[in-house]
mmCIF file of C-alpha atoms in Angstrom:
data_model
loop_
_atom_site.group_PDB
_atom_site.id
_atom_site.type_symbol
_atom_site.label_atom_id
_atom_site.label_comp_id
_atom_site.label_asym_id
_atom_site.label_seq_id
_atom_site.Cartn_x
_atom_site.Cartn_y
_atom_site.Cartn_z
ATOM 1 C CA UNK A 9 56.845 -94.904 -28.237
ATOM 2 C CA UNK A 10 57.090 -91.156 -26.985
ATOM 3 C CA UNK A 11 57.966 -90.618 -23.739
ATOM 4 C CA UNK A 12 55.146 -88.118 -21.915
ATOM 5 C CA UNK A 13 54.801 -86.869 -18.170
ATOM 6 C CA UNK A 14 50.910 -85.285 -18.222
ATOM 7 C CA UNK A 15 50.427 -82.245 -15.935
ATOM 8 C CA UNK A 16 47.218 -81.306 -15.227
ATOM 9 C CA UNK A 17 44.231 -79.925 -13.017
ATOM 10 C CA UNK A 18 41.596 -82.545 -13.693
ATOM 11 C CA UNK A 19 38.447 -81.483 -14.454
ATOM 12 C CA UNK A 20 36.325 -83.217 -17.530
ATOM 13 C CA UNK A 21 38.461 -82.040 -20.682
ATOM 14 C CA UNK A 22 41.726 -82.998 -18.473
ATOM 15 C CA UNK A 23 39.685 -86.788 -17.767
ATOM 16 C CA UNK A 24 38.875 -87.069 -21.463
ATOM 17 C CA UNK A 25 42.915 -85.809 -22.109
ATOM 18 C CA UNK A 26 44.190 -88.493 -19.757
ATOM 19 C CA UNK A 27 41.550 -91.186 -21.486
ATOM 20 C CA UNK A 28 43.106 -90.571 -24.831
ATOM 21 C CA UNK A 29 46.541 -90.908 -24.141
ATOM 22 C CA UNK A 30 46.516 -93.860 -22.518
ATOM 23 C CA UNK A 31 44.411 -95.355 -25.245
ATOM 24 C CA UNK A 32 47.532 -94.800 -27.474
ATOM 25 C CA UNK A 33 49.649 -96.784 -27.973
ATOM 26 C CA UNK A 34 52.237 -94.020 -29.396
ATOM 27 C CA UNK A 35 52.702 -92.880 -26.199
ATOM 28 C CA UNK A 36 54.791 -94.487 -22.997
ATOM 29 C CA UNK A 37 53.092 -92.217 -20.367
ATOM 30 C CA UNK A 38 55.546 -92.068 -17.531
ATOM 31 C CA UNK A 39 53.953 -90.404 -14.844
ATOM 32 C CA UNK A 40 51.038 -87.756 -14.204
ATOM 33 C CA UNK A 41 50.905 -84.621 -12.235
ATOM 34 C CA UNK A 42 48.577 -82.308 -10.684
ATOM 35 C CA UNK A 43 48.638 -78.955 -9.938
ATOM 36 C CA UNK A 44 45.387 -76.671 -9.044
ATOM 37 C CA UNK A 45 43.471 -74.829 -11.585
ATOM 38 C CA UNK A 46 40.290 -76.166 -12.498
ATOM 39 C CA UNK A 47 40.043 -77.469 -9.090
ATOM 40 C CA UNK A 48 42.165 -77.802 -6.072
ATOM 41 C CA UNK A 49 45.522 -79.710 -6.715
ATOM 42 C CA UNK A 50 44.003 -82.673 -4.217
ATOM 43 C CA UNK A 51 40.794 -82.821 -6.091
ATOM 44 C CA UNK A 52 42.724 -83.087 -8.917
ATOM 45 C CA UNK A 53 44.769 -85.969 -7.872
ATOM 46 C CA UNK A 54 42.024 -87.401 -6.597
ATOM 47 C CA UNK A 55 40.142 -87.194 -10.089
ATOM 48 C CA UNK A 56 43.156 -88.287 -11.833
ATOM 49 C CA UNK A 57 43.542 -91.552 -9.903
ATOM 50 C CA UNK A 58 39.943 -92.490 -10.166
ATOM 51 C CA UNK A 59 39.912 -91.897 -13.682
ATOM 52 C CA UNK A 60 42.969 -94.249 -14.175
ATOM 53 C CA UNK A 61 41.628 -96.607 -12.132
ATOM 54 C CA UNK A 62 38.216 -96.696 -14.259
ATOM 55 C CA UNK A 63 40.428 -97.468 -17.576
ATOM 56 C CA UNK A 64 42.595 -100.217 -15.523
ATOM 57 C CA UNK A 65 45.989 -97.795 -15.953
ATOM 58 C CA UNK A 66 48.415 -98.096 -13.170
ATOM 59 C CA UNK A 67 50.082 -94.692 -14.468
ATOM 60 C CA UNK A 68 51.842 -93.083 -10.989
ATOM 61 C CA UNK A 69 50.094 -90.059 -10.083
ATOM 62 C CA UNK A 70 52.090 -86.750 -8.472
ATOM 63 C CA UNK A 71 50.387 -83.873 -6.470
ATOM 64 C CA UNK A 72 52.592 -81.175 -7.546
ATOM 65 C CA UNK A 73 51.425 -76.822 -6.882
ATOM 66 C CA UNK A 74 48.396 -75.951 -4.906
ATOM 67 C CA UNK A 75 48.888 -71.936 -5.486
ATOM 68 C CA UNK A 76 50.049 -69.611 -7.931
ATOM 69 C CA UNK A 77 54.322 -69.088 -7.277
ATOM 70 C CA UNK A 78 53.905 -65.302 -6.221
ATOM 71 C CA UNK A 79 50.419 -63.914 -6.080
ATOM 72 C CA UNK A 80 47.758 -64.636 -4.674
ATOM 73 C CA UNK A 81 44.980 -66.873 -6.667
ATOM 74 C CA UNK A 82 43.279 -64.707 -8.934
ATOM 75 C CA UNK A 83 41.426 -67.687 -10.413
ATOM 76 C CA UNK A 84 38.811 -69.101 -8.718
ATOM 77 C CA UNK A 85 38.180 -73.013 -9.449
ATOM 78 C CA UNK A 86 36.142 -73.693 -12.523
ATOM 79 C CA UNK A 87 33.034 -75.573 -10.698
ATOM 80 C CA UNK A 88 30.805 -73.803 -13.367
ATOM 81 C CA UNK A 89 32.121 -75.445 -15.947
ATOM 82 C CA UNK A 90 33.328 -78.755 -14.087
ATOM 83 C CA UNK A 91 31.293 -78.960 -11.571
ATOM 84 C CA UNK A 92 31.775 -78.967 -7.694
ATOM 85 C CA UNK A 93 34.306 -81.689 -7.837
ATOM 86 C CA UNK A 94 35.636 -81.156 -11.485
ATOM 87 C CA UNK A 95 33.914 -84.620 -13.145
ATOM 88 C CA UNK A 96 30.107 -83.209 -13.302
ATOM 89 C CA UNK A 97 29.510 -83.753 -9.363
ATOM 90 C CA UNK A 98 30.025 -87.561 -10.354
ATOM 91 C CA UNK A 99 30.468 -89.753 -7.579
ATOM 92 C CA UNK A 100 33.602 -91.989 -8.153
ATOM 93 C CA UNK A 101 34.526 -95.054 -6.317
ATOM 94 C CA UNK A 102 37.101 -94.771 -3.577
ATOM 95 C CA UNK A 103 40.684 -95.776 -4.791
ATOM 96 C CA UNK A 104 43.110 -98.026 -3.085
ATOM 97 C CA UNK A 105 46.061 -96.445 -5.679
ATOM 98 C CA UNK A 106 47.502 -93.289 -3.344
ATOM 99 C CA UNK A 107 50.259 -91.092 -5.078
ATOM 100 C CA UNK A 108 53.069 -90.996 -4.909
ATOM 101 C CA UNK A 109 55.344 -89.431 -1.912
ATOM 102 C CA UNK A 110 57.153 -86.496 -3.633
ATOM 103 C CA UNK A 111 56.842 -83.332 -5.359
ATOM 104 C CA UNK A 112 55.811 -82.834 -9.283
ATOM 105 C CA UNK A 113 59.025 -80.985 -9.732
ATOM 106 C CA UNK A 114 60.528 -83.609 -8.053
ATOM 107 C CA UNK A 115 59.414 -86.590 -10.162
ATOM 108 C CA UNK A 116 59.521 -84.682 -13.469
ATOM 109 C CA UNK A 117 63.418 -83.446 -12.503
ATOM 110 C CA UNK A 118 64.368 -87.617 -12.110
ATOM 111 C CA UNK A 119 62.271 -88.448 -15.679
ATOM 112 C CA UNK A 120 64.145 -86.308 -17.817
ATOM 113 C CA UNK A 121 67.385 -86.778 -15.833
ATOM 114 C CA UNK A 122 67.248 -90.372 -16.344
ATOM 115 C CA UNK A 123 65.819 -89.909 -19.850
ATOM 116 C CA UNK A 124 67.560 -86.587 -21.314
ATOM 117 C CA UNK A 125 66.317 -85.272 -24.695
ATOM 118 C CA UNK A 126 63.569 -87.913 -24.635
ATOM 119 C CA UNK A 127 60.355 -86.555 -22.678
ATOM 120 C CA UNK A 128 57.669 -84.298 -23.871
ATOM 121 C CA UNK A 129 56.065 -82.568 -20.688
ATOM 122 C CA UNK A 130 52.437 -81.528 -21.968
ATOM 123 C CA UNK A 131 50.834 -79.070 -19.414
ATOM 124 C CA UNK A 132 47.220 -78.774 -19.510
ATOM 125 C CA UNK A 133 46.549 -76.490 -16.983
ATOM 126 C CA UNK A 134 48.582 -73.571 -15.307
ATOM 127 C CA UNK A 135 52.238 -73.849 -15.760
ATOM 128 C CA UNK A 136 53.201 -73.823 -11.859
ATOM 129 C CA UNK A 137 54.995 -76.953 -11.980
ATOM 130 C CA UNK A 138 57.164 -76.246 -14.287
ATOM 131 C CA UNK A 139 58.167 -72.762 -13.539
ATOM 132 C CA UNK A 140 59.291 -73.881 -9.949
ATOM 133 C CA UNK A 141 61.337 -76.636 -11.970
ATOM 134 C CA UNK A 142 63.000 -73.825 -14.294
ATOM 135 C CA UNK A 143 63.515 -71.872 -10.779
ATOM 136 C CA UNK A 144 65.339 -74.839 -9.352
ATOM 137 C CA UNK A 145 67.672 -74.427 -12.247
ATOM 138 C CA UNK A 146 66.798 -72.679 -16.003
ATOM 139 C CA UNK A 147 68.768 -75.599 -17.306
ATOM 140 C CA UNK A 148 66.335 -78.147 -16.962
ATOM 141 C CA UNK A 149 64.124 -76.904 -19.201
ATOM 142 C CA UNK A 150 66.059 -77.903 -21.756
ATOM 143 C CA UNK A 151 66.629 -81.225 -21.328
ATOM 144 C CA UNK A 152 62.660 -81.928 -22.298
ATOM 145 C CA UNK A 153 62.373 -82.921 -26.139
ATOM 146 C CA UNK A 154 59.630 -80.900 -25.866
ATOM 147 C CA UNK A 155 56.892 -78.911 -24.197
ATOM 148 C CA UNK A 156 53.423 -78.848 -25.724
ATOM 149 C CA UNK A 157 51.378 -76.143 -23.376
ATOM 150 C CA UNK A 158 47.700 -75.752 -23.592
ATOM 151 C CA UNK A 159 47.088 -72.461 -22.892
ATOM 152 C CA UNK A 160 47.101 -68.565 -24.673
ATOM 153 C CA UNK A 161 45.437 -66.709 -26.860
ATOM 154 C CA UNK A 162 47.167 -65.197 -29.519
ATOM 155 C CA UNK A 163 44.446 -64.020 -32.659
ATOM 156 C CA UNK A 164 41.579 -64.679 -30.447
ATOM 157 C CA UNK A 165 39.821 -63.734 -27.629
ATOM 158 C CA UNK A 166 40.739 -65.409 -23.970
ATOM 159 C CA UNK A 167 38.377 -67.475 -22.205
ATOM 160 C CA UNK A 168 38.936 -66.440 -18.915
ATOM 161 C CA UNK A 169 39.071 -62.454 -18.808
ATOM 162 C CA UNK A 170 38.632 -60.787 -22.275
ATOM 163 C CA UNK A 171 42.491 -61.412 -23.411
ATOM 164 C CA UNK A 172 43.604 -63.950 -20.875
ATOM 165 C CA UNK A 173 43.271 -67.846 -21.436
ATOM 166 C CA UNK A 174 42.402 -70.134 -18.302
ATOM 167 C CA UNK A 175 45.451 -71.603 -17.466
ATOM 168 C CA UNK A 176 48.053 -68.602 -17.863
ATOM 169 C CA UNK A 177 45.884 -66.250 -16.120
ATOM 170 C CA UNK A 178 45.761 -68.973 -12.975
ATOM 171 C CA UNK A 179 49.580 -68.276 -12.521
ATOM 172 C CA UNK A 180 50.539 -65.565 -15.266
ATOM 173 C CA UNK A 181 54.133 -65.116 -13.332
ATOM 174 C CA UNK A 182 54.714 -68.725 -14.111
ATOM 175 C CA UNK A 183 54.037 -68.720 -17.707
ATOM 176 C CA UNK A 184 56.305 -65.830 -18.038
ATOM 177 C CA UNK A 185 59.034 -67.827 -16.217
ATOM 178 C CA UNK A 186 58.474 -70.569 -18.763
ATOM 179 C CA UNK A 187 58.368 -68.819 -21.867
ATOM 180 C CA UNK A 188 61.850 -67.218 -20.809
ATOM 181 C CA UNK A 189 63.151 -70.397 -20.501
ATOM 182 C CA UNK A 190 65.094 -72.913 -22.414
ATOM 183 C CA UNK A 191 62.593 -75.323 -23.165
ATOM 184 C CA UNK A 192 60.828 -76.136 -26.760
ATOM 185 C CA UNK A 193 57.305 -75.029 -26.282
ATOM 186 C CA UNK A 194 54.743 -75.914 -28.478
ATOM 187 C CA UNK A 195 51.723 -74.025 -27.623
ATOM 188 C CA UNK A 196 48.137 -75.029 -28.119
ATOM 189 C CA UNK A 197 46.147 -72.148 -27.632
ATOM 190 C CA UNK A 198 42.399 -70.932 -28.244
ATOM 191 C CA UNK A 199 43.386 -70.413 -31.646
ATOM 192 C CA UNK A 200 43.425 -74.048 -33.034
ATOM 193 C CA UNK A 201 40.834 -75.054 -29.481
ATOM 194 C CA UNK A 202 38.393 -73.364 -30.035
ATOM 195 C CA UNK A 203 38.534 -74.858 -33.453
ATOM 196 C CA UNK A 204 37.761 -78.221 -32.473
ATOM 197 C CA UNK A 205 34.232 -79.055 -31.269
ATOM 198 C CA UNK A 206 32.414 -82.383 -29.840
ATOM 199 C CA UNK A 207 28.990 -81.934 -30.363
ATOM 200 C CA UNK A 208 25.719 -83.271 -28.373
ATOM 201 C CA UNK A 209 24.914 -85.819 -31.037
ATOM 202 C CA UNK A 210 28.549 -87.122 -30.851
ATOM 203 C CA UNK A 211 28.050 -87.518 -26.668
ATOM 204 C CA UNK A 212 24.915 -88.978 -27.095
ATOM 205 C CA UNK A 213 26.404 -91.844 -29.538
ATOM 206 C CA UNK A 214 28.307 -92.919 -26.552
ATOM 207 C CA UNK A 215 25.029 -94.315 -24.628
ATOM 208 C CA UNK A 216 24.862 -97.196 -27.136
ATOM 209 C CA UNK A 217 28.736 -98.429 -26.704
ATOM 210 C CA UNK A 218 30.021 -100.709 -25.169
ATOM 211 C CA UNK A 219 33.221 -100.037 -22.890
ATOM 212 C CA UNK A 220 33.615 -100.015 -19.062
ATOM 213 C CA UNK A 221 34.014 -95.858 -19.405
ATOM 214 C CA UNK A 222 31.447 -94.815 -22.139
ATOM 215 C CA UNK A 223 28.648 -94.032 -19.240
ATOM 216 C CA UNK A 224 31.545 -91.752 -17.796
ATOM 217 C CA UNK A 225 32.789 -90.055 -20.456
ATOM 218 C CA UNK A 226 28.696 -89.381 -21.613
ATOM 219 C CA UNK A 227 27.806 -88.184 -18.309
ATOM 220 C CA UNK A 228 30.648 -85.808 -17.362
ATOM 221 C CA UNK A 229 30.505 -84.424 -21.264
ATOM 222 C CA UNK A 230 26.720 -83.783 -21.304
ATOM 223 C CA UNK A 231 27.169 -81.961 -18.162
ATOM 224 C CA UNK A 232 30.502 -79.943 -19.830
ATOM 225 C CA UNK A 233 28.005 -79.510 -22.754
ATOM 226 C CA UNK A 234 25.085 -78.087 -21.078
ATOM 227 C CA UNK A 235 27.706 -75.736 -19.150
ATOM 228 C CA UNK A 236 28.680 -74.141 -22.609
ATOM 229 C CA UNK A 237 25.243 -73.900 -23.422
ATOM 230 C CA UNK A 238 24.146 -72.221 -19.949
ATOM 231 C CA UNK A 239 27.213 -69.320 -20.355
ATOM 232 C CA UNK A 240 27.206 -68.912 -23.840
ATOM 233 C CA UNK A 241 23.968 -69.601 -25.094
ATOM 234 C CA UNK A 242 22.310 -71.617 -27.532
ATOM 235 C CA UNK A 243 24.985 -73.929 -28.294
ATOM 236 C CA UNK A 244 25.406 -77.664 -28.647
ATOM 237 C CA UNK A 245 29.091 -78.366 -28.180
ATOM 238 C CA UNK A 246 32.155 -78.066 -25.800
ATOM 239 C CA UNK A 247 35.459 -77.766 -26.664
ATOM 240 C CA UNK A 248 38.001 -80.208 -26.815
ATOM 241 C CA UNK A 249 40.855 -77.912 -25.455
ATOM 242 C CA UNK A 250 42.785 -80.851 -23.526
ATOM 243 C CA UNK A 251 42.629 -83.712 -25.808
ATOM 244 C CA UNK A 252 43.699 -81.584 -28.833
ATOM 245 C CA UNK A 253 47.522 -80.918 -27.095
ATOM 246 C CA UNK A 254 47.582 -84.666 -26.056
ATOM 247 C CA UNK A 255 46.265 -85.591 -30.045
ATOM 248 C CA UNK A 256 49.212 -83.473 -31.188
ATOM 249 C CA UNK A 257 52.265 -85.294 -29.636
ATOM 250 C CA UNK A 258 50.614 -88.365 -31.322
ATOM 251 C CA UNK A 259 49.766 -86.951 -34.391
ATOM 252 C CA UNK A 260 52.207 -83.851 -34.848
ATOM 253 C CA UNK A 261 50.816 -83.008 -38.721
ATOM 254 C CA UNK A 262 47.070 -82.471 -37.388
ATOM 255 C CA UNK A 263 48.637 -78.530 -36.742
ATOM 256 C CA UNK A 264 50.741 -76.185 -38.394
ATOM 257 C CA UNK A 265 52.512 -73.745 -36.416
ATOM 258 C CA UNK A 266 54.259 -70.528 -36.532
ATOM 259 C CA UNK A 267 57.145 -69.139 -34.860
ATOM 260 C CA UNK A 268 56.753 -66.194 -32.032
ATOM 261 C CA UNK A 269 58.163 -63.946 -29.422
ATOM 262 C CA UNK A 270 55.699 -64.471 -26.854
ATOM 263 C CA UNK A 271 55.491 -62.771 -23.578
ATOM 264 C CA UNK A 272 52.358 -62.480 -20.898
ATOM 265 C CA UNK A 273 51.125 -59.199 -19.476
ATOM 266 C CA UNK A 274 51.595 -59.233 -15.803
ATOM 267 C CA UNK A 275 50.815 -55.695 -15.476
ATOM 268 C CA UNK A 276 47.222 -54.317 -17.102
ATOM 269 C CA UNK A 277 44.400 -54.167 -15.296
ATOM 270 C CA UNK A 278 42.200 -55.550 -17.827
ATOM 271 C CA UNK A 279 44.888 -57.752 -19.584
ATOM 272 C CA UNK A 280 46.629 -59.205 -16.874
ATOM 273 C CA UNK A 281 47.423 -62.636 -18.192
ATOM 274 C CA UNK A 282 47.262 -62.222 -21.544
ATOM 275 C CA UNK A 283 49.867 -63.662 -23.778
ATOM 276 C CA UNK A 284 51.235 -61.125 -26.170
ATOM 277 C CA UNK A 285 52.990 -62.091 -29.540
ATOM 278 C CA UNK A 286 55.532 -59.623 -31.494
ATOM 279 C CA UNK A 287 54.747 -60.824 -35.144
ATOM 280 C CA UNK A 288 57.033 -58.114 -36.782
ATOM 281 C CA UNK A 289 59.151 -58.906 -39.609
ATOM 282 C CA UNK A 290 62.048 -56.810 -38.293
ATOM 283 C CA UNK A 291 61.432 -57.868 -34.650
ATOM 284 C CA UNK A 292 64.749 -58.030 -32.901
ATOM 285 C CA UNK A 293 62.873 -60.744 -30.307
ATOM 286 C CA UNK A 294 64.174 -64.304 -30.945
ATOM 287 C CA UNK A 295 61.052 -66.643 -31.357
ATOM 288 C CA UNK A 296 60.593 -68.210 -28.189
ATOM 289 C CA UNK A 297 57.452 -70.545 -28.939
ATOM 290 C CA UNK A 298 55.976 -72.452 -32.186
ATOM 291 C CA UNK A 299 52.704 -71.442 -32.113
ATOM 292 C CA UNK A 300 49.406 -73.587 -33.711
ATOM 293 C CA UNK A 301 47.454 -71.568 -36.099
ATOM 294 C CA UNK A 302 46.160 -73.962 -37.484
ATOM 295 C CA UNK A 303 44.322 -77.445 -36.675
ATOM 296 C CA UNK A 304 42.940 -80.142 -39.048
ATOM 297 C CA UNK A 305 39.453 -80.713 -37.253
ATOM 298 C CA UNK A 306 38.645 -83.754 -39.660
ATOM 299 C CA UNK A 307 41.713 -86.004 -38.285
ATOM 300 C CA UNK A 308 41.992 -84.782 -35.008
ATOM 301 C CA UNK A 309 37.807 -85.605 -34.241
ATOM 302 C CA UNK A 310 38.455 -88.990 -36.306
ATOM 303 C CA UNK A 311 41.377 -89.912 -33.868
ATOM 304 C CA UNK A 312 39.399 -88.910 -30.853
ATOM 305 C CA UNK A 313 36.629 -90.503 -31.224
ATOM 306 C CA UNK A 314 37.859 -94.046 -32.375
ATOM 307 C CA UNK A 315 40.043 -94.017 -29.651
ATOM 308 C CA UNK A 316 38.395 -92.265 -26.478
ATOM 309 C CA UNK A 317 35.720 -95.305 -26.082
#
């Protein structure tokens, strides 16, 4: 089994991330934590723990950054897409699970500590957490086996401005901090996300199964659905941006990946956030990221959806 901390900002692709990991059994998931992005970093530990405790997973839950490092929130909270409270305005139970009494930085330092070379951090939403880790001190970073990031746009459009992607434009100082670093960073950007689609007809299959979360997972996707289809018109899908970086520690081979010097604009106007990749041949810039280009929609949607219900 892999060893995984989860970081994330818990809105509905983060719920359906957190679903699918801990319906593999590849994966020994060691802790999860929050920071803010789609939502506030206490909604988001709040989301988390009530979607663990839907799936009966006692995984320990960490409230970790609830601003960018040094500017102030550009971002505002993705209720658009999420809704008010990040899970389609859905109305979960009340939890008697509470997290747990320390920093993000502070649990993932004591994981890969007591585990060195052996956990894969995968960040799914801004990269806060770990940037104040690095900050703490750059050698950490290495001491992950890896770092899968969700997040950038390198061939494509963003998603957020018209370079930047969501989650480095919520804290584009922090991304730069962590693609400076020492870490391994696998990063699952819009290129291979935007790639990989769950349809309406899909959600709707979900209504006829039986498992204590398929009514969730249908609800809180139909909503995400009918978002897409509400700002970008006429369409009958959402992206799976979340559950594809998860899919990939478990099933490395669904992507293929190139190697890049990869840096983030914190300085345009109109491109502040965007992550910037020097593709020469005779670049002097040591890669600093392997980069997906390339995703193998088939498998990935096959492993999703046998596992996610």
């Amino acid at each position: 089994m892999k060893k995984v901390i989860i970081d994330v900002d818990t809105g509905i692709d983060d719920a359906l991330a957190i679903i699918l990991a801990n319906q593999s059994n590849e994966l020994d998931i060691l802790g999860i934590t929050t920071c803010f992005g789609n939502v506030s970093v206490e909604m988001a530990t709040k989301n988390t723990i009530a979607v663990l405790d839907m799936i009966g997973s006692k995984v320990p839950v960490i409230p970790g950054a609830n601003q960018p490092i040094f500017c102030p929130m550009t971002k505002q909270y993705s209720t658009d897409f999420h809704g008010d409270n990040g899970l389609a305005n859905k109305k979960l139970p009340e939890s008697t699970q509470t997290p747990l009494d320390m920093h993000a930085t502070q649990f993932i330092k004591e994981q890969i500590e007591k585990y060195p070379g052996e956990v894969t951090l995968v960040c799914l939403g801004s990269l806060t957490n770990l940037a104040l880790l690095t900050m703490q001190d750059s050698n950490l970073a290495s001491m992950f086996e890896r770092v899968i990031v969700m997040g950038g746009a390198v061939n494509v459009p963003g998603n957020h401005q018209m370079y930047a992607e969501a989650n480095i434009y919520a804290d584009p100082e922090a991304a730069s901090i962590v693609f400076k670093s020492s870490a391994d960073i696998l990063l699952v950007g819009l290129d291979v996300t935007t790639k990989v689609k769950l349809t309406l007809d899909q959600v709707e299959r979900w209504k006829n199964v039986n498992s204590p979360w398929a009514d969730f997972i249908h609800e809180i996707t139909t909503f995400y659905v009918n978002s897409y289809n509400r700002f970008h018109g006429q369409v009958d899908y959402c992206y799976l941006h979340d559950p594809l970086a998860v899919a990939v520690v478990i099933k490395p081979d669904l992507v293929k990946t190139q190697p890049m010097y990869l840096q983030v604009d914190l300085e345009g106007h109109h491109s502040y956030g965007r992550t910037i990749a020097d593709l020469r041949i005779r670049s002097n810039k040591e890669p600093n990221v392997n980069a997906c280009t390339e995703v193998n929609v088939p498998q990935f949607l096959e492993l999703f959806l046998t596992r996610i219900v």
